[in-house]
Amino acid sequence: MTSNSLAYSEQPGGGEAAELGQEAIPAPAPAGAFGLFGSDVKKNEDLKQMLESNKDSAKLEAMKRIVGMIAKGKNASELFPAVVKNVASKNIEIKKLVYVYLVRYAEEQQDLALLSISTFQRALKDPNQLIRASALRVLSSIRVPIIVPIMMLAIKEASADLSPYVRKNAAHAIQKLYSLDPEQKEMLIEVIEKLLKDKSTLVAGSVVMAFEEVCPDRIDLIHKNYRKLCNLLVDVEEWGQVVIIHMLTRYARTQFVSPWREDDGLDDNEKNFYESEDEETEKSDKRKKQYTMDPDHRLLIRNTKPLLQSRNAAVVMAVAQLYWHISPKSEAGIISKSLGMFEPYLKSFYVRSTDPTMIKTLKLEILTNLANEANISTLLREFQTYVKSQDKQFAAATIQTIGRCATNISEVTETCLSGLVCLLSNRDEIVVAESVVVIKKLLQMQPAQHGEIIKHMAKLLDSIAVPVARASILWLIGENCERVPRIAPDVLRKMAKSFTSEDDLVKLQILNLGAKLYLTNSKQTKLLTQYILNLGKYDQNYDIRDRTRFIRQLIVPNEKSGALSKYAKKIFLAQKPAPLLESPFKERDHFQLGTLSHTLNIRASGYLELSNWPEVAPDPSVRNVEVIGLAKEWAPSGKTKKENPVKKFYSESEEEEEEDSSDSNNDSGGPSDSASCISGSESGGDSSEDSSEDSSSEQESESESESEVENKRSSKTQRKSDLEDRGKKTSRSKTSDMSSTGSSSAEENSSDSESESESESETESRKVPKVKEKKPQQDRNPINPGVSLLDLDDFNLVSTPIALPTPALSPSLIADLEGLNLSSSSSVINVSTPVFVPTKTHVLLHRMSGKGLAAHYFFPRQPCIFDDKMVSVQITLNNTSDRKIENIHIGEKKLPVGMKMHVFNPIDSLEPEGSITVSVGIDFCDSTQTASFQLCTKDDCFNVNIQPPVGELLLPMTMSEKEFKKEQGMLTGMNEASATIIAAPQNFTSSMILQKVVNVANLGAVPTSQDNIHRFAAKTVHSGSLMLVTVELKEGSTAQLIINTEETLIGSVLLRELKPVLSQG
């Protein structure tokens, strides 16, 4: 209060301060040497006078100007004595700026800073968190060993501060103190262990950085905090995310078994001769169990996936390296999808003449990896320029890159070969030599097709002088001597003339060429080869003399020749394997991706080794946090009641069978499993809400399996309670009817009390997928909104939902209920994940019509996050022009009556060659009517239309065969449409029918006990009406296609679309 009142009382004195400032500002110096060199001194003198003033306003103005000087890069170190005097100022604003200055210069002016150390210590107790943090930063910047105990004490106190900002600075100070005095390591580890338990996202990144600097080998400190760090990761600041991801990558490599073994195990199919079938089965079962991914391993992969959408490129690259090093190979493909963001910025990786050779080589590697059929023509034009570079090493690397592109993209192999042949006439010998070597490798892959190129290269022997190139041409002619029977002997004749003056490398290839021609065309070349062998016999180089004697004994049999001469032709003219044009960076895989060591291919100082996967995973229980009791209190009451009866009801053998049949280790586990799952999901403290969302799929499957157990517990009690509940429902409204039959556990609770607490209603929302079909909006409540935004497959439910058995009812009661509600669905009917998502896109706006703006759309077949009655549509916008397109938004909407549309947020700007994908939701009201609207930019509006295929108006369902038949029996007469299909028998296989049906419509496959009948189920997005499709195979080459639905119009349209698809081959 005193500092503030003082500041306010001195406000009238602002004029005096201004006058003081004006008096202190020097008059403009005359032009000349004195004016140029004297102004800075006078300015600093002016600032010193202002800092020594009695007026706070003058001091504040001086500090602002000094901090401004620092921001501009000017040196203000000579003002240190004048500034440090004001560290005890009572004005909070002055004090903040003084600390900003001291943090910058305390390390340079250590002696002067030590004089004020008592002031810094007092500031550590200041009520303002910024002052406390700044004082700690200044204190840790004074790198004098004598104050190490003071710094240690300050860090300990700051680590227990109430402000997360101060705790964050304490983590930063740990690294500085450790570099000053490594002997403090043990005490600092205690502070790190304490800060690792911090629940604030502000602290997480900094303390992990301190951990990496001080004790990266103390993995035991991470165990208890692993799940918390995974769950907090999304909310940590971006550079903290990078540090945490790198640390967790190393952690995962030490704590989990390799997820790549599943792929390696495919080679172990061969069985030992004396091995029995039972032993083979045991081995395969063991392998399957061995490759089950640890839930904590999956947690890390799942929680880092959203960060691929980060705006920070370093975060994206960190996640990419994490996926590369620890994810299964089948999931690593998502990286390439995310790294596709670099394709629009291809020009950013073009080489500049000022780049050092190493950077040029790196850019070439990036361009090679981004090359595809669409951009290869542009890249080849760019490479033509690089070949002319004065940097010969870079030019040679470019030619190798062209060869790699020709190998990877078969469409341009011919073009690349033609271009490389043109380079053979280049004046630069290095370019010609490298071109010949690359051409030799390319021709070796498909030699039969390129006789003309070999002839052209033979003609170049007269002009090419580089030994490596001449030797490569001779080798190529020798390998293909039978394809150029006229050229090869003449080349040998010319080489015989110049044999004595050739380089040793060329002489060896001349000898080889002579041997090959002697074996294939001895009539023309016998004497010539003998002449060359005689020349080689007396050559000065002993390698050539040795090779000559070897070849003579091999190809010219005599009494001394051994049995080897019989195989001379096979030895010389054996088929050589084509060389692989590999990346020069391939051998860097032993370094962690993206590190300095990986870039330089040399172990850099401070590099942390990425360990190999352990053969056996360490004990996963070390990551369990001891909050199980608290977690059980938070769990729904119905769930905790069920755990003990489940354990008593099943025998041990039945439990083992159930565990073997489950898809993952988490599903339908005992109390210990569920407890560990709860502790894993709620260990995040403040982030328990996030973690509960992450583990929602596991909890859903767990609740479903427990509900199934409840159903099997007692048939008599269940039948009685069901009869009572159903009797009550006849007098209730349809809404209460649906909500009270959500699951068997919910029925028991609802029979006791009508109103439930808010905590129970939250739990009920997790069980909503088992609610009757009449409430479609409840079916999609548990779906995470992040799914559709990020289009991440990992968030979807992978396993098939468990179908609960239908409660046993008397026939009369069933008839009564059917009379009350003809179209109701049973609790076993669930919305499932799509069987297939077509990648076909539709043109929304052509680039010519859109003046450079192009738009395409497709249907991702994901539930819409904006409204559960809407169909999700993803629109990809591309800027094909050379100017920035601004303010892209949806303008006027011309929709039919009842149709609704949720638009995307306006896009401020789209750079040239840029691309962005946005999501919109459209309620088509279960019709194929066109949604017309305007796609607008800052300058123009374009009329566009989206017309949905009828198959995209559906959501796939999963149900049992019995339920399918029951629902189909209710939807007959006007609700049924059928057609006869005629096609070849090979088109009526199960896989072909499934592929064709799900390609046309978003239907779910229904399990069937009959081989000749295929069933599919879905519901309409808007009204939730069932759509049942049956394909029944008849004798011969005919089949019956039947569609049952209340939406007869959609049913007839779907029938018309499915019929030709199933008929065609």
CSV table of N, CA, C and O in Angstrom, one decimal, residues 705-757:
chain,number,residue,atom,x,y,z
A,705,SER,N,-19.1,-55.4,-19.7
A,705,SER,CA,-18.9,-56.8,-19.3
A,705,SER,C,-19.5,-57.1,-17.9
A,705,SER,O,-20.0,-58.1,-17.6
A,706,GLU,N,-19.4,-56.0,-17.1
A,706,GLU,CA,-20.0,-56.2,-15.7
A,706,GLU,C,-21.6,-56.3,-15.8
A,706,GLU,O,-22.2,-57.0,-15.1
A,707,SER,N,-22.1,-55.6,-16.7
A,707,SER,CA,-23.6,-55.6,-16.9
A,707,SER,C,-24.0,-57.0,-17.4
A,707,SER,O,-25.0,-57.6,-17.0
A,708,GLU,N,-23.1,-57.6,-18.3
A,708,GLU,CA,-23.4,-59.0,-18.7
A,708,GLU,C,-23.4,-59.9,-17.6
A,708,GLU,O,-24.2,-60.8,-17.5
A,709,VAL,N,-22.4,-59.7,-16.7
A,709,VAL,CA,-22.4,-60.6,-15.5
A,709,VAL,C,-23.6,-60.5,-14.7
A,709,VAL,O,-24.2,-61.5,-14.2
A,710,GLU,N,-24.1,-59.2,-14.5
A,710,GLU,CA,-25.3,-59.0,-13.7
A,710,GLU,C,-26.5,-59.7,-14.4
A,710,GLU,O,-27.3,-60.3,-13.7
A,711,ASN,N,-26.6,-59.7,-15.7
A,711,ASN,CA,-27.7,-60.4,-16.4
A,711,ASN,C,-27.7,-61.9,-16.1
A,711,ASN,O,-28.7,-62.5,-16.0
A,712,LYS,N,-26.5,-62.5,-16.0
A,712,LYS,CA,-26.4,-63.9,-15.8
A,712,LYS,C,-26.5,-64.4,-14.4
A,712,LYS,O,-26.5,-65.6,-14.1
A,713,ARG,N,-26.6,-63.4,-13.5
A,713,ARG,CA,-26.5,-63.8,-12.1
A,713,ARG,C,-27.7,-64.7,-11.6
A,713,ARG,O,-27.5,-65.7,-11.0
A,714,SER,N,-28.9,-64.3,-11.8
A,714,SER,CA,-30.0,-65.0,-11.4
A,714,SER,C,-31.2,-64.8,-12.3
A,714,SER,O,-31.8,-63.7,-12.4
A,715,SER,N,-31.6,-65.9,-13.0
A,715,SER,CA,-32.6,-65.7,-14.1
A,715,SER,C,-34.0,-65.5,-13.4
A,715,SER,O,-34.7,-64.7,-13.9
A,716,LYS,N,-34.2,-66.1,-12.3
A,716,LYS,CA,-35.5,-65.9,-11.7
A,716,LYS,C,-35.7,-64.5,-11.2
A,716,LYS,O,-36.7,-63.8,-11.4
A,717,THR,N,-34.7,-64.0,-10.4
A,717,THR,CA,-34.8,-62.6,-9.9
A,717,THR,C,-34.9,-61.6,-11.1
A,717,THR,O,-35.6,-60.7,-11.0
A,718,GLN,N,-34.1,-61.9,-12.1
A,718,GLN,CA,-34.1,-61.0,-13.2
A,718,GLN,C,-35.4,-60.9,-13.9
A,718,GLN,O,-35.9,-59.9,-14.3
A,719,ARG,N,-36.0,-62.1,-14.1
A,719,ARG,CA,-37.3,-62.2,-14.8
A,719,ARG,C,-38.3,-61.4,-14.0
A,719,ARG,O,-39.2,-60.7,-14.6
A,720,LYS,N,-38.3,-61.6,-12.7
A,720,LYS,CA,-39.3,-60.9,-11.9
A,720,LYS,C,-39.1,-59.4,-11.9
A,720,LYS,O,-40.1,-58.7,-12.1
A,721,SER,N,-37.9,-58.9,-11.8
A,721,SER,CA,-37.7,-57.5,-11.8
A,721,SER,C,-38.0,-56.9,-13.1
A,721,SER,O,-38.5,-55.8,-13.2
A,722,ASP,N,-37.7,-57.6,-14.2
A,722,ASP,CA,-38.0,-57.2,-15.6
A,722,ASP,C,-39.5,-57.0,-15.7
A,722,ASP,O,-40.0,-56.1,-16.3
A,723,LEU,N,-40.3,-58.0,-15.2
A,723,LEU,CA,-41.7,-58.0,-15.4
A,723,LEU,C,-42.3,-56.8,-14.6
A,723,LEU,O,-43.2,-56.1,-15.1
A,724,GLU,N,-41.7,-56.5,-13.4
A,724,GLU,CA,-42.2,-55.4,-12.7
A,724,GLU,C,-41.9,-54.1,-13.4
A,724,GLU,O,-42.7,-53.2,-13.5
A,725,ASP,N,-40.6,-54.0,-13.9
A,725,ASP,CA,-40.2,-52.8,-14.6
A,725,ASP,C,-41.1,-52.6,-15.9
A,725,ASP,O,-41.5,-51.4,-16.2
A,726,ARG,N,-41.2,-53.6,-16.6
A,726,ARG,CA,-42.0,-53.5,-17.9
A,726,ARG,C,-43.5,-53.1,-17.6
A,726,ARG,O,-44.1,-52.4,-18.3
A,727,GLY,N,-44.0,-53.6,-16.5
A,727,GLY,CA,-45.4,-53.3,-16.1
A,727,GLY,C,-45.5,-51.8,-15.8
A,727,GLY,O,-46.5,-51.1,-16.1
A,728,LYS,N,-44.5,-51.2,-15.1
A,728,LYS,CA,-44.5,-49.8,-14.8
A,728,LYS,C,-44.3,-49.0,-16.1
A,728,LYS,O,-44.9,-47.9,-16.2
A,729,LYS,N,-43.6,-49.5,-17.0
A,729,LYS,CA,-43.3,-48.7,-18.2
A,729,LYS,C,-44.5,-48.5,-19.1
A,729,LYS,O,-44.6,-47.5,-19.8
A,730,THR,N,-45.5,-49.4,-19.0
A,730,THR,CA,-46.7,-49.2,-19.8
A,730,THR,C,-47.4,-48.0,-19.5
A,730,THR,O,-48.2,-47.4,-20.3
A,731,SER,N,-47.3,-47.4,-18.3
A,731,SER,CA,-48.0,-46.2,-17.9
A,731,SER,C,-47.1,-45.0,-18.0
A,731,SER,O,-47.6,-43.9,-17.6
A,732,ARG,N,-45.9,-45.2,-18.4
A,732,ARG,CA,-45.0,-44.0,-18.5
A,732,ARG,C,-44.9,-43.5,-20.0
A,732,ARG,O,-45.4,-44.2,-20.9
A,733,SER,N,-44.3,-42.4,-20.1
A,733,SER,CA,-44.1,-41.8,-21.5
A,733,SER,C,-43.0,-42.6,-22.2
A,733,SER,O,-42.2,-43.3,-21.5
A,734,LYS,N,-42.8,-42.4,-23.5
A,734,LYS,CA,-41.8,-43.1,-24.3
A,734,LYS,C,-40.4,-42.7,-23.8
A,734,LYS,O,-39.5,-43.5,-23.8
A,735,THR,N,-40.2,-41.4,-23.4
A,735,THR,CA,-38.9,-41.0,-23.0
A,735,THR,C,-38.4,-41.7,-21.8
A,735,THR,O,-37.3,-42.2,-21.7
A,736,SER,N,-39.3,-41.8,-20.8
A,736,SER,CA,-38.9,-42.5,-19.5
A,736,SER,C,-38.7,-44.0,-19.8
A,736,SER,O,-37.9,-44.7,-19.2
A,737,ASP,N,-39.5,-44.5,-20.8
A,737,ASP,CA,-39.4,-45.9,-21.2
A,737,ASP,C,-38.0,-46.2,-21.7
A,737,ASP,O,-37.3,-47.1,-21.3
A,738,MET,N,-37.5,-45.3,-22.5
A,738,MET,CA,-36.1,-45.5,-23.1
A,738,MET,C,-35.0,-45.4,-22.0
A,738,MET,O,-34.1,-46.1,-22.0
A,739,SER,N,-35.1,-44.3,-21.2
A,739,SER,CA,-34.1,-44.0,-20.3
A,739,SER,C,-34.0,-45.1,-19.2
A,739,SER,O,-32.9,-45.3,-18.6
A,740,SER,N,-35.1,-45.7,-18.8
A,740,SER,CA,-35.1,-46.7,-17.7
A,740,SER,C,-34.6,-48.0,-18.1
A,740,SER,O,-34.4,-48.9,-17.3
A,741,THR,N,-34.5,-48.3,-19.4
A,741,THR,CA,-34.0,-49.6,-19.9
A,741,THR,C,-32.6,-49.5,-20.5
A,741,THR,O,-32.3,-50.3,-21.4
A,742,GLY,N,-31.8,-48.6,-20.1
A,742,GLY,CA,-30.5,-48.4,-20.6
A,742,GLY,C,-29.6,-49.6,-20.5
A,742,GLY,O,-28.9,-50.0,-21.3
A,743,SER,N,-29.6,-50.2,-19.3
A,743,SER,CA,-28.8,-51.4,-19.1
A,743,SER,C,-29.4,-52.1,-17.9
A,743,SER,O,-30.2,-51.6,-17.2
A,744,SER,N,-28.9,-53.4,-17.7
A,744,SER,CA,-29.6,-54.1,-16.6
A,744,SER,C,-29.3,-53.6,-15.2
A,744,SER,O,-30.1,-53.6,-14.3
A,745,SER,N,-28.1,-53.0,-15.1
A,745,SER,CA,-27.7,-52.4,-13.8
A,745,SER,C,-28.6,-51.1,-13.6
A,745,SER,O,-29.0,-50.8,-12.5
A,746,ALA,N,-28.8,-50.4,-14.6
A,746,ALA,CA,-29.6,-49.2,-14.5
A,746,ALA,C,-31.1,-49.5,-14.2
A,746,ALA,O,-31.7,-48.8,-13.4
A,747,GLU,N,-31.6,-50.7,-14.7
A,747,GLU,CA,-32.9,-51.1,-14.3
A,747,GLU,C,-33.1,-51.4,-12.9
A,747,GLU,O,-34.1,-51.0,-12.2
A,748,GLU,N,-32.1,-52.0,-12.3
A,748,GLU,CA,-32.2,-52.3,-10.9
A,748,GLU,C,-32.2,-51.1,-10.0
A,748,GLU,O,-32.9,-50.9,-9.1
A,749,ASN,N,-31.3,-50.1,-10.4
A,749,ASN,CA,-31.3,-48.9,-9.7
A,749,ASN,C,-32.6,-48.1,-9.8
A,749,ASN,O,-33.1,-47.5,-8.9
A,750,SER,N,-33.1,-48.0,-11.1
A,750,SER,CA,-34.3,-47.2,-11.3
A,750,SER,C,-35.5,-47.8,-10.7
A,750,SER,O,-36.5,-47.1,-10.4
A,751,SER,N,-35.6,-49.1,-10.4
A,751,SER,CA,-36.7,-49.7,-9.8
A,751,SER,C,-36.8,-49.3,-8.3
A,751,SER,O,-37.9,-49.3,-7.7
A,752,ASP,N,-35.7,-48.9,-7.7
A,752,ASP,CA,-35.7,-48.5,-6.3
A,752,ASP,C,-36.0,-47.0,-6.2
A,752,ASP,O,-36.7,-46.6,-5.3
A,753,SER,N,-35.5,-46.2,-7.1
A,753,SER,CA,-35.7,-44.8,-7.0
A,753,SER,C,-35.8,-44.1,-8.3
A,753,SER,O,-35.1,-44.5,-9.2
A,754,GLU,N,-36.7,-43.2,-8.5
A,754,GLU,CA,-36.9,-42.5,-9.8
A,754,GLU,C,-35.9,-41.4,-10.0
A,754,GLU,O,-35.4,-41.3,-11.1
A,755,SER,N,-35.5,-40.7,-9.0
A,755,SER,CA,-34.6,-39.6,-9.2
A,755,SER,C,-33.2,-40.0,-8.7
A,755,SER,O,-33.1,-40.6,-7.6
A,756,GLU,N,-32.2,-39.8,-9.5
A,756,GLU,CA,-30.8,-40.2,-9.1
A,756,GLU,C,-29.9,-38.9,-9.0
A,756,GLU,O,-30.3,-37.8,-9.5
A,757,SER,N,-28.8,-39.1,-8.3
A,757,SER,CA,-27.9,-37.9,-8.1
A,757,SER,C,-27.2,-37.6,-9.3
A,757,SER,O,-27.2,-38.3,-10.3
